[in-house]
Short mmCIF file of C-alpha atoms and ligand atoms in Angstrom, two decimals:
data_model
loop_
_atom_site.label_atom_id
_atom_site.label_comp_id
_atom_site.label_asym_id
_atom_site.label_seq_id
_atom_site.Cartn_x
_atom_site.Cartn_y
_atom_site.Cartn_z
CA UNK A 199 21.17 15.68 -11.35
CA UNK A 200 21.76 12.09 -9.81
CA UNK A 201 21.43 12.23 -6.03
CA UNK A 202 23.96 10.27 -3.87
CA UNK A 203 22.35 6.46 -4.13
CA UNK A 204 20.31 5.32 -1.45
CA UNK A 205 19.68 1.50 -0.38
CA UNK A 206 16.04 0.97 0.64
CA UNK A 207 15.25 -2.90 1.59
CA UNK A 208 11.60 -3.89 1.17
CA UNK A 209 10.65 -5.41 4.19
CA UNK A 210 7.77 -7.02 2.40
CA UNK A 211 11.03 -9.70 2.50
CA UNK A 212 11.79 -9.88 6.02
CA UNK A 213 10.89 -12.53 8.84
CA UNK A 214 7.82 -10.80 10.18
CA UNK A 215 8.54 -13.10 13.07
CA UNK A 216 11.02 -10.88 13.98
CA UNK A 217 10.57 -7.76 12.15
CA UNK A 218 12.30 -5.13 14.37
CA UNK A 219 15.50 -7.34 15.08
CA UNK A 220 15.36 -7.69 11.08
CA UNK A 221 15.51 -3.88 10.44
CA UNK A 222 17.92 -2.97 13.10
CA UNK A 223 20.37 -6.20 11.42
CA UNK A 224 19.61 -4.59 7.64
CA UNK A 225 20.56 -0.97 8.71
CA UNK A 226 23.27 -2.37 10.56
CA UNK A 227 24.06 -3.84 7.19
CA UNK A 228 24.80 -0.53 5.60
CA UNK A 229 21.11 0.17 4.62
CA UNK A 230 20.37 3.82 3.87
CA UNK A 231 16.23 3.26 4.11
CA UNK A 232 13.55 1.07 5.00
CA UNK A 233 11.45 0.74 2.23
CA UNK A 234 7.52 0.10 3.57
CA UNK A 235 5.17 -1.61 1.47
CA UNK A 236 1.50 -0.96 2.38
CA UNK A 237 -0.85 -3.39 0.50
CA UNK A 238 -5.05 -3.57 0.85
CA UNK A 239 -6.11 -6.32 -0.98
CA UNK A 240 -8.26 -4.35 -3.22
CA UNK A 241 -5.47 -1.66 -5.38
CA UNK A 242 -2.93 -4.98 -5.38
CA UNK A 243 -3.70 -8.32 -4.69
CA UNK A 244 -1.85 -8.86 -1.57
CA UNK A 245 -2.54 -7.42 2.15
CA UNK A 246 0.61 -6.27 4.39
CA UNK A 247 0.76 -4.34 7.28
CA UNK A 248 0.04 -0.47 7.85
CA UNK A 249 0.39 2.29 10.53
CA UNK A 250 0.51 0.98 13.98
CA UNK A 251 3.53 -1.26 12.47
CA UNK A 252 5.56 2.12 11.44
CA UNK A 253 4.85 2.85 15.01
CA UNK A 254 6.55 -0.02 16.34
CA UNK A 255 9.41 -0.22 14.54
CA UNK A 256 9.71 4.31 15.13
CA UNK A 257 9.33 3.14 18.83
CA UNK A 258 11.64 0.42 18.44
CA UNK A 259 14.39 2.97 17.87
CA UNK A 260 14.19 2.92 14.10
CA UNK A 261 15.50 6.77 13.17
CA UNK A 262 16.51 5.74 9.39
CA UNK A 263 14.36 6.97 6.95
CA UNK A 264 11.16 4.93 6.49
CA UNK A 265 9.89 5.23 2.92
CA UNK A 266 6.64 4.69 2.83
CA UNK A 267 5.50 3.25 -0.33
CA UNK A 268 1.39 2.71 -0.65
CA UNK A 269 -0.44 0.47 -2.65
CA UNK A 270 -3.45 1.19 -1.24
CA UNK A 271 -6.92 2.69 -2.70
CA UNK A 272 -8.47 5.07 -1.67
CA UNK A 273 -5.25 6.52 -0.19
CA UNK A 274 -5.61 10.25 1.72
CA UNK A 275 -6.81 8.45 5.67
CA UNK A 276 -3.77 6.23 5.19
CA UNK A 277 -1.37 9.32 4.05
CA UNK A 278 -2.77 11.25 7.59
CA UNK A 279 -1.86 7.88 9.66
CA UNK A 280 1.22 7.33 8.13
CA UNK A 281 2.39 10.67 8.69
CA UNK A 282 1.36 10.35 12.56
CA UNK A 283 3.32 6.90 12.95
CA UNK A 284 6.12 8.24 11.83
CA UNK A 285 6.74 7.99 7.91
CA UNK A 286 9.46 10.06 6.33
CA UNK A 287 8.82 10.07 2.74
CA UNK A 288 5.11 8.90 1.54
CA UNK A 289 4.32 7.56 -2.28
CA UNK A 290 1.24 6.65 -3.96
CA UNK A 291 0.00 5.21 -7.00
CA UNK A 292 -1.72 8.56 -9.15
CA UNK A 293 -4.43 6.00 -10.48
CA UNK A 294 -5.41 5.20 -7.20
CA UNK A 295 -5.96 8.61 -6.03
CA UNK A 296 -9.01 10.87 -6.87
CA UNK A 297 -7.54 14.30 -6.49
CA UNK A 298 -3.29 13.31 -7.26
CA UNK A 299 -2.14 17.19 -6.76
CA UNK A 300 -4.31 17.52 -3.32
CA UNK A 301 -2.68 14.15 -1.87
CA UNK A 302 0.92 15.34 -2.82
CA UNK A 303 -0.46 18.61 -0.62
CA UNK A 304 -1.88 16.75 2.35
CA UNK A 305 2.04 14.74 2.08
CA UNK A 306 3.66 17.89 1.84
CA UNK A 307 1.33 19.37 4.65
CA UNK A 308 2.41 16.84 7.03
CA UNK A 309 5.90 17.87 6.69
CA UNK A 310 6.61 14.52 5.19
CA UNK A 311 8.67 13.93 1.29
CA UNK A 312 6.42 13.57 -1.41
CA UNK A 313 6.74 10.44 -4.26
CA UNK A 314 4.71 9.16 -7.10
CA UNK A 315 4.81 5.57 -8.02
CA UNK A 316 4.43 4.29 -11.97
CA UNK A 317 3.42 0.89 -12.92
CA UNK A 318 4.99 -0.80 -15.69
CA UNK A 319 2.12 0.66 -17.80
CA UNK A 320 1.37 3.59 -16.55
CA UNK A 321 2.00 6.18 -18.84
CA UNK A 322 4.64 8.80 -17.13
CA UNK A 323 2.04 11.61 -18.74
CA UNK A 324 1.39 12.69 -15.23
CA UNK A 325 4.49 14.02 -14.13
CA UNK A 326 4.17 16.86 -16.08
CA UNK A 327 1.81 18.15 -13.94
CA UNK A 328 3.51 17.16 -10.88
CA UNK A 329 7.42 16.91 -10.82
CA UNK A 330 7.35 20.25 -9.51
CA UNK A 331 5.52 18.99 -6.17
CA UNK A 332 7.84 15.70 -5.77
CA UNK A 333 10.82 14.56 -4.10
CA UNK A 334 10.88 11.04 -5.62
CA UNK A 335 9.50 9.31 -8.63
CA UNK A 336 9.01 5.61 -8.37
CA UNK A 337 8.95 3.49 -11.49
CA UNK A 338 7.69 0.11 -11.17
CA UNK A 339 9.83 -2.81 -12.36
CA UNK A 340 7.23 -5.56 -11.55
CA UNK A 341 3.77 -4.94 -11.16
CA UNK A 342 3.11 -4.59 -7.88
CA UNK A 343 1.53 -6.88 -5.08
CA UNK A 344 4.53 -9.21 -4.56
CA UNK A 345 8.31 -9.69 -3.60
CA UNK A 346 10.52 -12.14 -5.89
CA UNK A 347 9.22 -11.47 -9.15
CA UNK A 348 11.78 -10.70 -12.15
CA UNK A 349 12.53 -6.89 -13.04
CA UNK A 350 10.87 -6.03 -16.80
CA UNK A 351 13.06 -4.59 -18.98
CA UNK A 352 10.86 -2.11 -20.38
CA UNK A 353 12.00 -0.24 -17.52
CA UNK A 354 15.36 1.14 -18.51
CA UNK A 355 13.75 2.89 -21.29
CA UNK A 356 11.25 4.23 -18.80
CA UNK A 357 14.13 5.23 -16.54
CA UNK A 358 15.77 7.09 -18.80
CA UNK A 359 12.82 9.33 -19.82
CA UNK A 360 12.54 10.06 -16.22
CA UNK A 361 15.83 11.09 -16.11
CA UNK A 362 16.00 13.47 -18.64
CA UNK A 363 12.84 14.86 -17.39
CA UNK A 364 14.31 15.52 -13.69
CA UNK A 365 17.66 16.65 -15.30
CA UNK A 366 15.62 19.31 -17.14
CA UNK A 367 13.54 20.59 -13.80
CA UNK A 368 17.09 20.62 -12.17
CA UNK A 369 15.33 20.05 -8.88
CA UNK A 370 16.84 17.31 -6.77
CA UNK A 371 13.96 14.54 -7.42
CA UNK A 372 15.16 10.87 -6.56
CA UNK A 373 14.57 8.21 -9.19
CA UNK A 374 13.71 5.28 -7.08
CA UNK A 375 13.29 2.01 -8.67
CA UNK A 376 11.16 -1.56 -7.13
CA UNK A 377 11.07 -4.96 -8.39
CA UNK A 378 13.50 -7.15 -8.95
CA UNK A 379 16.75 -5.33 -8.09
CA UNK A 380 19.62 -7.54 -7.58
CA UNK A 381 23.28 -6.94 -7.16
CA UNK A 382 23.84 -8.55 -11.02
CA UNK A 383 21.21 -5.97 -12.93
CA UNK A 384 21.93 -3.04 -10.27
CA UNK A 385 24.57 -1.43 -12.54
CA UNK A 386 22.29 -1.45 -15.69
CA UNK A 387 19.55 0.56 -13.77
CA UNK A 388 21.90 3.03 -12.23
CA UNK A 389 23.51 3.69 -15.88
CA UNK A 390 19.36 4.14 -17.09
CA UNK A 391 19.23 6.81 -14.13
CA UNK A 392 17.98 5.23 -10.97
CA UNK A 393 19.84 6.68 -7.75
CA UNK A 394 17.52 4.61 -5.24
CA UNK A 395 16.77 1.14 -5.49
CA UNK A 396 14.61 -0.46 -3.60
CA UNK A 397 15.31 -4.74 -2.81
CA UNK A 398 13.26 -6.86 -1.06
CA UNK A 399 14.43 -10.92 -1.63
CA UNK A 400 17.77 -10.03 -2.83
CA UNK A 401 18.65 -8.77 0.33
CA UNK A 402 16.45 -10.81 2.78
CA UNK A 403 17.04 -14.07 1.31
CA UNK A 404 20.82 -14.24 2.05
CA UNK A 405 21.95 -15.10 5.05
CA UNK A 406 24.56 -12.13 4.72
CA UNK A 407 23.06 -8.84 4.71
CA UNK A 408 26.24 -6.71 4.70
CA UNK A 409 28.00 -8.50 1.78
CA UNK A 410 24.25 -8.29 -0.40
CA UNK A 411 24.60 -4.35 0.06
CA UNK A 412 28.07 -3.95 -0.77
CA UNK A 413 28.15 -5.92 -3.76
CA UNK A 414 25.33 -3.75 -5.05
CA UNK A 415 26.81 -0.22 -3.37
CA UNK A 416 29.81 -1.31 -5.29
CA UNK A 417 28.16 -2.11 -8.57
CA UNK A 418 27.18 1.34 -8.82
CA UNK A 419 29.62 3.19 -7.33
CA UNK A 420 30.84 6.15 -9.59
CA UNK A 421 34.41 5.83 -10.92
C1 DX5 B 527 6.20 -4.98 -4.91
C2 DX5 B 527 6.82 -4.13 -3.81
C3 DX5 B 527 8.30 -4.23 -3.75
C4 DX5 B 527 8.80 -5.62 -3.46
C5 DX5 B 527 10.19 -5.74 -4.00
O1 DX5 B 527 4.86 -4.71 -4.98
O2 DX5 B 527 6.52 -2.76 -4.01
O3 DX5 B 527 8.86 -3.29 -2.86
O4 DX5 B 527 8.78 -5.97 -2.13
O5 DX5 B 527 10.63 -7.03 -3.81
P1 DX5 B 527 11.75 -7.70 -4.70
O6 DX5 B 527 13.00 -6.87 -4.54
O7 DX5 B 527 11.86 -9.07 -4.15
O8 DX5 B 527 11.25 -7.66 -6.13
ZN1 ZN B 528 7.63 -1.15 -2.87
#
């Protein structure tokens, strides 16, 4: 079953300038989450920022949900120092970890949600050994590394399978999807069986925060 929808903004978008005024104004905005995108140069081409800034913005004041999404390789140290600054919800990349089911334990372990992330390619073979140990499954819509770049298609298909896969553990499993997500292709991925969307430049690049989030929130509101 569809969870309620969330609204995570990817702060791989915001002024880094001024990153803790940016997340307070987003959640102010109506944001649910604050989607954290961890990149090493090495699993993605891009480097971001890691642990001691989940600190800052946790002792900022920042008590939303921070969704910790790594794109990192190897990836159990960074799960530990996540986990310590703070993260709520962790999710990794299976190709980039050795042992997949003993990360989703060392997540679990840490008393912190558990999600698995899927590149446009990446065959969704590996949930069946692991749905049972998730909270959230993360498909892909761009390959990962960078904000801005258009959502593929090929993911509503993808979306769907997940779907019917969750439907059929009925355990409540979020269906997050990243890349792309914008408030005129938001309805099309909710109907394909998304409930959490993550946006990074949609959001971030208006001036207008509030009105970015309600014109998706309604665009997938239930009737
Ligand atoms: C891509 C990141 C995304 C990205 C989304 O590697 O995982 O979270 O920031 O940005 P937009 O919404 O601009 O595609
Ligand atoms: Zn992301």
């Amino acid at each position: 079953m569809k969870q309620p929808n969330v609204i995570a903004p990817s702060i791989l978008s915001a002024d880094f300038a001024r990153l803790g005024e940016e997340v307070h104004k987003v959640l102010e905005a109506g944001a649910d989450w604050v989607h954290f995108d961890v990149m090493d140069n090495h699993f993605v081409p891009n480097l971001s920022i890691g642990p001691m800034v989940c600190k800052a913005l946790r002792n900022a004041g920042i008590k939303a949900p921070i969704d910790v999404h790594l794109m990192v390789s190897p990836v159990d140290q960074l799960v530990d120092d996540f986990a310590q600054a703070g993260a709520s919800l962790i999710s990794f990349h299976p190709e980039a970890s050795t042992h997949v089911d003993r990360t989703l334990q060392l997540i679990r372990s840490h008393g912190c949600q558990t999600g698995l992330v899927f590149n446009p390619a990446t065959p969704l073979d590996w949930l069946q050994w692991t749905l049972d140990e998730l909270d959230l499954v993360l498909l892909m819509s761009v390959n990962p590394g960078f904000g801005g770049q258009q959502f593929l298609p090929l993911t509503l298909d993808k979306l769907k399978q997940v779907r019917a896969a969750i439907d059929r553990s009925g355990r409540p499993v979020r269906l997050q999807v990243d890349g792309g997500v914008k408030p005129d292709n938001i309805a099309r991925i909710a109907e394909a069986g998304a409930d959490t969307f993550v946006a990074g430049s949609a959001i971030f690049g208006q001036p207008d925060y509030r009105a970015v989030i309600e014109k998706m929130r309604s665009a997938i509101k239930n009737p």
